[in-house]
Short mmCIF file of C-alpha atoms in Angstrom, two decimals:
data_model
loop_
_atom_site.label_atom_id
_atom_site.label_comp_id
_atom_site.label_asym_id
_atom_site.label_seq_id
_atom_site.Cartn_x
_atom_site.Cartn_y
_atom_site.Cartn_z
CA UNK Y 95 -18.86 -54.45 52.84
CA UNK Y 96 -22.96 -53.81 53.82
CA UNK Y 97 -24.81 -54.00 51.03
CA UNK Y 98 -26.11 -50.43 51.74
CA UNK Y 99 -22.71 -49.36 51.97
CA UNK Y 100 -22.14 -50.69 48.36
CA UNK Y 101 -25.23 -49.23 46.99
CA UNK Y 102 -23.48 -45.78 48.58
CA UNK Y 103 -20.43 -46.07 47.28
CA UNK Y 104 -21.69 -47.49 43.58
CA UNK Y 105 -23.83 -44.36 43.55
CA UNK Y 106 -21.28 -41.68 44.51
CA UNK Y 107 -19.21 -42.95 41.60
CA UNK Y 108 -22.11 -42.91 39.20
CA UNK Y 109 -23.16 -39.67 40.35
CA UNK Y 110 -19.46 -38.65 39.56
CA UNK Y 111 -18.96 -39.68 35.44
CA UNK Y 112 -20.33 -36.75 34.34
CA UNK Y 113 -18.42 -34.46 36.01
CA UNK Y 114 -15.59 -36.49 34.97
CA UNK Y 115 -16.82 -36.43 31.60
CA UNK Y 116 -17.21 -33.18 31.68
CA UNK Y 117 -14.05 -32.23 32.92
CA UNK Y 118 -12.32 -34.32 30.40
CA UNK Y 119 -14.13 -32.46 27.79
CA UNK Y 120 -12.84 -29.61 29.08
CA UNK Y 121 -9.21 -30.68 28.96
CA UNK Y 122 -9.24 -32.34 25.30
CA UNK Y 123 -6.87 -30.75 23.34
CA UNK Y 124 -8.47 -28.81 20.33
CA UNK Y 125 -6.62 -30.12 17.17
CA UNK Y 126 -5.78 -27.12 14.93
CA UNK Y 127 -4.35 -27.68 10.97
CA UNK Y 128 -1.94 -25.21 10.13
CA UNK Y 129 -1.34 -25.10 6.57
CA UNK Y 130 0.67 -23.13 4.49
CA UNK Y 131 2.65 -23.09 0.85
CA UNK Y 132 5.92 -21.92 2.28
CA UNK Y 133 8.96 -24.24 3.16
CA UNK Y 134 9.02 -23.76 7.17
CA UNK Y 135 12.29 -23.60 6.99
CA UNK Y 136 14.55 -20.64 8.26
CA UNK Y 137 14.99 -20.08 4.78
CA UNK Y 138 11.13 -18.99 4.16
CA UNK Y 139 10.58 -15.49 5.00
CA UNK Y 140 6.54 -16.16 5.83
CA UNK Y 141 7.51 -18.93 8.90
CA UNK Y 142 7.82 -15.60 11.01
CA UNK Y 143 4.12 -14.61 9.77
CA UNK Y 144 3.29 -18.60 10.67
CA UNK Y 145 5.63 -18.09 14.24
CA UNK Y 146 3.75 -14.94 15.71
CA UNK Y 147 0.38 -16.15 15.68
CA UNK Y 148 1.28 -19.00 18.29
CA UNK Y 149 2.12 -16.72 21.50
CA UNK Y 150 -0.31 -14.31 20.30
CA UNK Y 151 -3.35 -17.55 21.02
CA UNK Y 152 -1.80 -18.35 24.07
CA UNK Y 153 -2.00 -14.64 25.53
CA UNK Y 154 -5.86 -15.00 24.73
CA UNK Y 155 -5.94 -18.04 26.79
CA UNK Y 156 -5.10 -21.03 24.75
CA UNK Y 157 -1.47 -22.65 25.06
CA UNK Y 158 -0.30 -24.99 22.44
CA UNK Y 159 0.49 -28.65 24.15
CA UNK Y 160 -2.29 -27.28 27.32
CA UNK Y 161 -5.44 -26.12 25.34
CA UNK Y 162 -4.61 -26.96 21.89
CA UNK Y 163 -2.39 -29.28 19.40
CA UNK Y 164 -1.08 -27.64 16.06
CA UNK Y 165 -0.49 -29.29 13.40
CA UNK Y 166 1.56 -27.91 10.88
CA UNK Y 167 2.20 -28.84 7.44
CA UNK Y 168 3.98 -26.97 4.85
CA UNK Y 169 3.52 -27.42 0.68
CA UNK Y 170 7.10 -25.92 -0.42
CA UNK Y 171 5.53 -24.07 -2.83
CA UNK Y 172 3.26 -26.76 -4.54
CA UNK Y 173 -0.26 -25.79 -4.93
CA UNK Y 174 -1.34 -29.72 -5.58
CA UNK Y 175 0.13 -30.90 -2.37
CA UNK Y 176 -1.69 -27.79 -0.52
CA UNK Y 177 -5.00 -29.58 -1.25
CA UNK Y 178 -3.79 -32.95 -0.41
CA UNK Y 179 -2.60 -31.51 2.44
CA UNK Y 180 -5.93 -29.92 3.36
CA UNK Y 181 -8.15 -33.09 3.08
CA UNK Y 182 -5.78 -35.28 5.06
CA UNK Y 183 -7.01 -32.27 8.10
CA UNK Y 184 -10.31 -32.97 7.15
CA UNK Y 185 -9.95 -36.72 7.59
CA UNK Y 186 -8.00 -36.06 10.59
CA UNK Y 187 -11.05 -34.45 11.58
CA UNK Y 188 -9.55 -30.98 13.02
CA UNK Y 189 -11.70 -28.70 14.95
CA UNK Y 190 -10.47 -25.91 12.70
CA UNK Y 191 -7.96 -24.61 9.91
CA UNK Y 192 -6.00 -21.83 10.32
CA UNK Y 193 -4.16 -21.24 6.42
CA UNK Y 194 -1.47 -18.86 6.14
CA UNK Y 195 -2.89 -16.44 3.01
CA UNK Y 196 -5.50 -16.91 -0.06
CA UNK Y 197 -3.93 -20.49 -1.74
CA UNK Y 198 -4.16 -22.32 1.31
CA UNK Y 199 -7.80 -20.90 2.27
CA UNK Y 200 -8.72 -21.74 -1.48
CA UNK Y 201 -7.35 -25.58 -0.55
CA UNK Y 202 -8.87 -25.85 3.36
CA UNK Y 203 -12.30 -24.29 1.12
CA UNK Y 204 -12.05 -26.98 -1.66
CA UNK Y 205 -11.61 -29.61 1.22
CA UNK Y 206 -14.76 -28.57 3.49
CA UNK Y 207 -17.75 -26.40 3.94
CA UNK Y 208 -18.08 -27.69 7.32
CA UNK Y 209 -14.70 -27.46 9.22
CA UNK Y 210 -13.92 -23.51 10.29
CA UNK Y 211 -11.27 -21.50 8.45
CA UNK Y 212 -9.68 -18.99 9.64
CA UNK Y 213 -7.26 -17.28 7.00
CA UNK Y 214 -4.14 -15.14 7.56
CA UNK Y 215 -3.76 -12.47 5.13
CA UNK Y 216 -5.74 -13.07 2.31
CA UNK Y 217 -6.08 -11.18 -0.98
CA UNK Y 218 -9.80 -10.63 -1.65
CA UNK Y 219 -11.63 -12.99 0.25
CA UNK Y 220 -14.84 -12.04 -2.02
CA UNK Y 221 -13.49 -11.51 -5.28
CA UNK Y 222 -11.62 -15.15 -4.86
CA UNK Y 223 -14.70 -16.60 -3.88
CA UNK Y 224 -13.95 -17.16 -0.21
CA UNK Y 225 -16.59 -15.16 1.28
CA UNK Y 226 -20.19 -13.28 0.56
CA UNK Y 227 -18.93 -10.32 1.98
CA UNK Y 228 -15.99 -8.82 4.30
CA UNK Y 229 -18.99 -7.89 6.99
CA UNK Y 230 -20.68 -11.65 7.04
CA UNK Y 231 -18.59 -14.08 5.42
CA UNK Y 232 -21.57 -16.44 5.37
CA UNK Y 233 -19.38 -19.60 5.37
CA UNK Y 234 -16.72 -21.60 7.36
CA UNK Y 235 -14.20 -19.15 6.47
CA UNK Y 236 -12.72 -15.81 7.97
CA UNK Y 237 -9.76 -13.97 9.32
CA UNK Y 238 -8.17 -11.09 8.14
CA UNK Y 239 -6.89 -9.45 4.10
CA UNK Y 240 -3.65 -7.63 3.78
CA UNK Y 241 -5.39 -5.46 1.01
CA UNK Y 242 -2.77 -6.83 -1.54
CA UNK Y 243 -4.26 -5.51 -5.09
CA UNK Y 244 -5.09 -1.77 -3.98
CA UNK Y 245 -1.21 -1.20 -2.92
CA UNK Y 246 0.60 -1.93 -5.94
CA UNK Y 247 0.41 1.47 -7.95
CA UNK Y 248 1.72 2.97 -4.44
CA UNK Y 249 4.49 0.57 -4.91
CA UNK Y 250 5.38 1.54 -7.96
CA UNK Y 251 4.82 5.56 -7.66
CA UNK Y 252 7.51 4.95 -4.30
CA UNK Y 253 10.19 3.10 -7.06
CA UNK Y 254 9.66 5.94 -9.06
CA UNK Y 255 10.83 8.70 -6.15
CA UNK Y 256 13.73 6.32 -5.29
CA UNK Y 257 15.42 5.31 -8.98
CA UNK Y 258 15.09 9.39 -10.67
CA UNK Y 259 14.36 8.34 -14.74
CA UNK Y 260 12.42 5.52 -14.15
CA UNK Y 261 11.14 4.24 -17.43
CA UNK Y 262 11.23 0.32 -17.91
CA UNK Y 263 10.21 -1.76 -15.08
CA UNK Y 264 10.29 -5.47 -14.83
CA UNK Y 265 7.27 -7.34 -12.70
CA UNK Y 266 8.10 -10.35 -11.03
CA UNK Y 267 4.66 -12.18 -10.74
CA UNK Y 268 2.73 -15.82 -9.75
CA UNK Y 269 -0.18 -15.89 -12.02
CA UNK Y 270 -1.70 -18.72 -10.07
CA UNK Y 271 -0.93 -16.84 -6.84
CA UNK Y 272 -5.11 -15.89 -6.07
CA UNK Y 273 -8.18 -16.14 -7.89
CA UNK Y 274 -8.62 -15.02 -11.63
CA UNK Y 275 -10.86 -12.20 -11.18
CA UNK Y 276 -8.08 -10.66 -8.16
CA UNK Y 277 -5.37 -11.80 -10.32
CA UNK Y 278 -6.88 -9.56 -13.58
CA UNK Y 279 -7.61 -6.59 -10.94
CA UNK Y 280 -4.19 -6.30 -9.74
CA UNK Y 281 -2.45 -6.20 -14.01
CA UNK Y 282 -5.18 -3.84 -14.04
CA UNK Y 283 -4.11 -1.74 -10.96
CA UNK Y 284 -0.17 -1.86 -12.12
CA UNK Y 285 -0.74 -1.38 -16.11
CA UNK Y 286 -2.54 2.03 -15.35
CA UNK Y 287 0.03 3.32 -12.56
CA UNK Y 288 2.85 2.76 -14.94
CA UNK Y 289 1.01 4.35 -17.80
CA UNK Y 290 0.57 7.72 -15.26
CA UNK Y 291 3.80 7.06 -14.12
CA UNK Y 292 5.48 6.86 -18.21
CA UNK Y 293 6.68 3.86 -17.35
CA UNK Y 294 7.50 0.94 -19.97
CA UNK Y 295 6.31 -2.75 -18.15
CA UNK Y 296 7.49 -6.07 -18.55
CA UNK Y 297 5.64 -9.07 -16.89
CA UNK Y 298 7.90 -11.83 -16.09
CA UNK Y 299 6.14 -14.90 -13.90
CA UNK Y 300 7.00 -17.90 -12.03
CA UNK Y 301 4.19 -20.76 -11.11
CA UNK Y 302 6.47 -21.91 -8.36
CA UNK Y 303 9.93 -22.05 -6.86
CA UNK Y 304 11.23 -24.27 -9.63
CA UNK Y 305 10.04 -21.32 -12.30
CA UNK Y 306 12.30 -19.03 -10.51
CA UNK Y 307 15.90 -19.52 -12.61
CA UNK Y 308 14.38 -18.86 -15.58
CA UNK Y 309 12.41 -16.22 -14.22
CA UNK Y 310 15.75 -14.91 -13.37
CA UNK Y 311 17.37 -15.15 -16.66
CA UNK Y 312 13.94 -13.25 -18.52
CA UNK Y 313 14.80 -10.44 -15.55
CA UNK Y 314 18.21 -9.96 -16.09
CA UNK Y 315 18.19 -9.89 -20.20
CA UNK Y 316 15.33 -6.78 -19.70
CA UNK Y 317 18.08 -4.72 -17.95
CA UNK Y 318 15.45 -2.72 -16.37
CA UNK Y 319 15.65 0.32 -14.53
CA UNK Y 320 13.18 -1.21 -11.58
CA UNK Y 321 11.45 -4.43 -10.18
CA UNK Y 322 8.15 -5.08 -8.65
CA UNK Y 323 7.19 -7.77 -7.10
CA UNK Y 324 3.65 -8.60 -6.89
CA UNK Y 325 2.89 -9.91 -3.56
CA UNK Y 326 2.49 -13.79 -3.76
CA UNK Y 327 2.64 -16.17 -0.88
CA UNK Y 328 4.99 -18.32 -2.91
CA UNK Y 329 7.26 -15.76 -3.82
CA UNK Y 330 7.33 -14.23 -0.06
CA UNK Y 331 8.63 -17.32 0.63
CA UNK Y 332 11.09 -17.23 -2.13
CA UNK Y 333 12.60 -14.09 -0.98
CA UNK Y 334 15.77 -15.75 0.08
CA UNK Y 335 16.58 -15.98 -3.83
CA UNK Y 336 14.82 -13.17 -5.07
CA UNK Y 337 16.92 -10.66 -2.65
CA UNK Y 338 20.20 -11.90 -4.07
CA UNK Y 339 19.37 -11.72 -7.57
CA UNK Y 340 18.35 -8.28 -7.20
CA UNK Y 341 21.76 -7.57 -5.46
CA UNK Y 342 23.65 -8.99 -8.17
CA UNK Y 343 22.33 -7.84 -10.42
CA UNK Y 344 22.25 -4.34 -9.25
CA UNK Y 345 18.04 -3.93 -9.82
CA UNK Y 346 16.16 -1.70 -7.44
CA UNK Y 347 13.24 -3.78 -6.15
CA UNK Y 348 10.51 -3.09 -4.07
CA UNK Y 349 8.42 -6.33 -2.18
CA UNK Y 350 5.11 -6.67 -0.60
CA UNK Y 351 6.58 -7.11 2.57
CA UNK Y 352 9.11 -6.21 5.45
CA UNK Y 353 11.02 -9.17 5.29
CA UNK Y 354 12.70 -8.52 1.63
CA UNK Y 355 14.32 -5.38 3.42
CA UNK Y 356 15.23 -6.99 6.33
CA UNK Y 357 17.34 -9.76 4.17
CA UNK Y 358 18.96 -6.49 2.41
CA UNK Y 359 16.14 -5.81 -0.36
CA UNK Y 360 15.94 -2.36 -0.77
CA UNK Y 361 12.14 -1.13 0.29
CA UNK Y 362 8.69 -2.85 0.60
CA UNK Y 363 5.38 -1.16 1.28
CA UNK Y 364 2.63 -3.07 2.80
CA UNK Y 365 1.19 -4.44 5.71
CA UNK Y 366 2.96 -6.11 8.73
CA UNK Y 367 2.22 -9.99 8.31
CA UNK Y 368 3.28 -10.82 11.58
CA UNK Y 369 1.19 -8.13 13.19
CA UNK Y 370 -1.78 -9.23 11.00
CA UNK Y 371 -0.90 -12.50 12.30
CA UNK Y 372 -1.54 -12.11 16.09
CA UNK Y 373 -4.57 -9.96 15.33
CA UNK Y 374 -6.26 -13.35 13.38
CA UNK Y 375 -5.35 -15.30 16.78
CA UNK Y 376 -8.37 -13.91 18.03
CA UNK Y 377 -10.76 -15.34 15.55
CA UNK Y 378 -9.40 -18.65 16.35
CA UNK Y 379 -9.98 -17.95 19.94
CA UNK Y 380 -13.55 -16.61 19.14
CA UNK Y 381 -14.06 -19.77 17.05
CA UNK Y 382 -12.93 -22.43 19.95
CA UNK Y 383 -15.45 -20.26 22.22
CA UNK Y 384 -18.23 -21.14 19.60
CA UNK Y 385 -18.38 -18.48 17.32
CA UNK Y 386 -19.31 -19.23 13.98
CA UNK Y 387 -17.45 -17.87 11.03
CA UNK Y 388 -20.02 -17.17 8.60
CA UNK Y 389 -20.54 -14.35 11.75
CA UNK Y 390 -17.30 -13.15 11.93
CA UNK Y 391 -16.38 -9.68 9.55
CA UNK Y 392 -12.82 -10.25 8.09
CA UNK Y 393 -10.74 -7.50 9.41
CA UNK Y 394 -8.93 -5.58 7.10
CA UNK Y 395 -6.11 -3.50 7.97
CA UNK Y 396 -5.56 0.34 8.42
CA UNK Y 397 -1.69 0.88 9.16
CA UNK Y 398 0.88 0.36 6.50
CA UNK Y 399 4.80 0.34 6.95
CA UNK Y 400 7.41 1.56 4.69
CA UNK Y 401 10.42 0.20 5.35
CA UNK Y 402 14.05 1.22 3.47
CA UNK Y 403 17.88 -0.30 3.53
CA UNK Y 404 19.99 2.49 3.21
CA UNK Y 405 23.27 0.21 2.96
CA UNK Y 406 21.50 -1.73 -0.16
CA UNK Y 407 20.24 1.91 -1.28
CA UNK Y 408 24.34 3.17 -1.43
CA UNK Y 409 25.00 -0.23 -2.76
CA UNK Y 410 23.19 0.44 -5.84
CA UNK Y 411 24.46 4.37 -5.65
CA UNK Y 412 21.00 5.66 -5.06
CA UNK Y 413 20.31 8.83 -3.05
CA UNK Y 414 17.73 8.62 -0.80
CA UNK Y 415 15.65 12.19 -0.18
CA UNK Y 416 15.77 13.81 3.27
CA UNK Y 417 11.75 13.44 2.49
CA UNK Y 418 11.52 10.09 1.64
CA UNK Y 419 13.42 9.09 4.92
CA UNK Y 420 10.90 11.18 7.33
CA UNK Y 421 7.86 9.23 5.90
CA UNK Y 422 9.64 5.98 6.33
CA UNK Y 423 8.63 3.55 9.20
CA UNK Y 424 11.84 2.05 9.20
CA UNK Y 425 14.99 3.05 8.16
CA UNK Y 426 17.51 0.34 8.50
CA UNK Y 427 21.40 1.72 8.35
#
């Protein structure tokens, strides 16, 4: 080969790296965390909150194994492990977090300032400390809150047109489940609705899926005429259990969230998590295009469902109201 010719050919490569570079920058696969304190199993009710945020990404342009890796890793219901969980992302150096509700932002938070968050369905980002403000966050995390404090007198006010002579009412609750200041807002919220209501209350908690048998035994001795269950990403993964007990042990319960009903609880109030879900895909997407999150308003949402079991309702020899069945979302036969 001419020496000319070399110089040519040694130059059109050079001239080519970084447009090769480039390109390969393109391509890289952005390495998301996925963290949550469910199970992932098919018996934990929030993997379909976890499984409709995936194809919801990919419709805004970002396919998992094409544009971006996920990297999921599930706590079973241990809050320790959630944090150990979160720093091994933060060594793995992710490009971002996406946490699944308010104890797995609080972990991704405690792990990093630096690393973007992007939270699914969380309590009260301020009040726990997540964020300066729902309209400019101001740090590395954002997403959307399922406005879980401000719906529990509503819950219990629906319990009270569904079981006629209401009086004592037993509360299924995770003190741990958010920060102390929502945690003291929401006994707040429930104590006054069930004085308004004339309704007796009796707090029963569980720290954690181990908690739950005895948690069950405390329940059943009250022989109440009702059960709420304060929402609780631990025990929305616990409904598996929880439905059953209330079956057996014939105790009208209303849940936080679709998914009780659709395993034969007998109502929930709230908002749809996955829907919630694919709407925070977006703030990913907006995060992977360069947004910052300290710029990005947490969304909270406008539309809740109610959603009934009539079977579970006959089970239990209630009488659902002509009324009560036209302002339902859902009625499932």
């Amino acid at each position: 080969m001419k020496r000319r010719q070399f110089i040519t050919v040694i130059g059109g490569v050079a001239a080519t790296w970084p447009f090769a570079a480039h390109a390969q920058q393109l391509t890289r696969l952005r390495q998301i965390g996925v963290l949550s304190l469910g199970r992932g199993d098919k018996s934990d009710a929030s993997l379909k909150t976890l499984d409709a945020f995936v194809p919801a990404l990919r419709e805004l342009g970002y396919a998992e194994g094409k544009d971006v890796a996920f990297h999921r890793r599930f706590a079973d219901g241990d809050a320790d492990k959630l944090s150990e969980l979160a720093q091994e992302f933060v060594a793995q150096r992710v490009d971002a977090i996406v946490a699944l509700a308010t104890p797995a932002v609080r972990a991704a938070r405690k792990a990093t300032s630096t690393v973007p968050i992007v939270g699914i369905g969380m309590a009260d980002p301020v009040e726990d400390e997540l964020a300066s403000s729902l309209a400019r966050p101001g740090g590395n995390v954002t997403g959307t809150t399922f406005l879980g404090p401000e719906l529990l007198s509503k819950r219990l006010q629906l319990l009270k047109v569904i079981v006629p002579g209401l009086s004592r009412v037993v509360v299924l609750w995770h003190p741990r489940a958010y920060g102390e200041r929502t945690m003291k807002g929401m006994l707040n919220e429930i104590e006054s609705a069930a004085q308004s209501l004339g309704a007796k209350l009796q707090l029963v908690s569980a720290d954690g899926p181990a908690d739950l048998e005895g948690a069950f035994a405390d329940l059943a001795k009250a022989r109440a005429d009702g059960l709420v269950l304060f929402p609780s990403p631990m025990l929305y993964s616990q409904y598996a259990r929880i439905v059953p007990f209330a079956e057996k042990n014939r105790l009208p319960a209303i849940y936080a969230a679709r998914e009780a009903v659709d395993l034969g609880g007998l109502v929930s109030y709230g908002v749809n998590l996955p829907d919630l879900s694919r709407a925070t895909a977006s703030y990913l997407a907006r995060i992977l295009k360069g947004a910052k999150p300290a710029e990005l308003p947490i969304q909270q949402p406008t539309k809740f469902e109610l959603v009934i079991n009539l079977a579970t309702a006959r089970t239990l020899g209630l009488s659902i109201g002509r009324d009560f069945l036209l302002v339902a979302d859902e009625v499932i036969e």
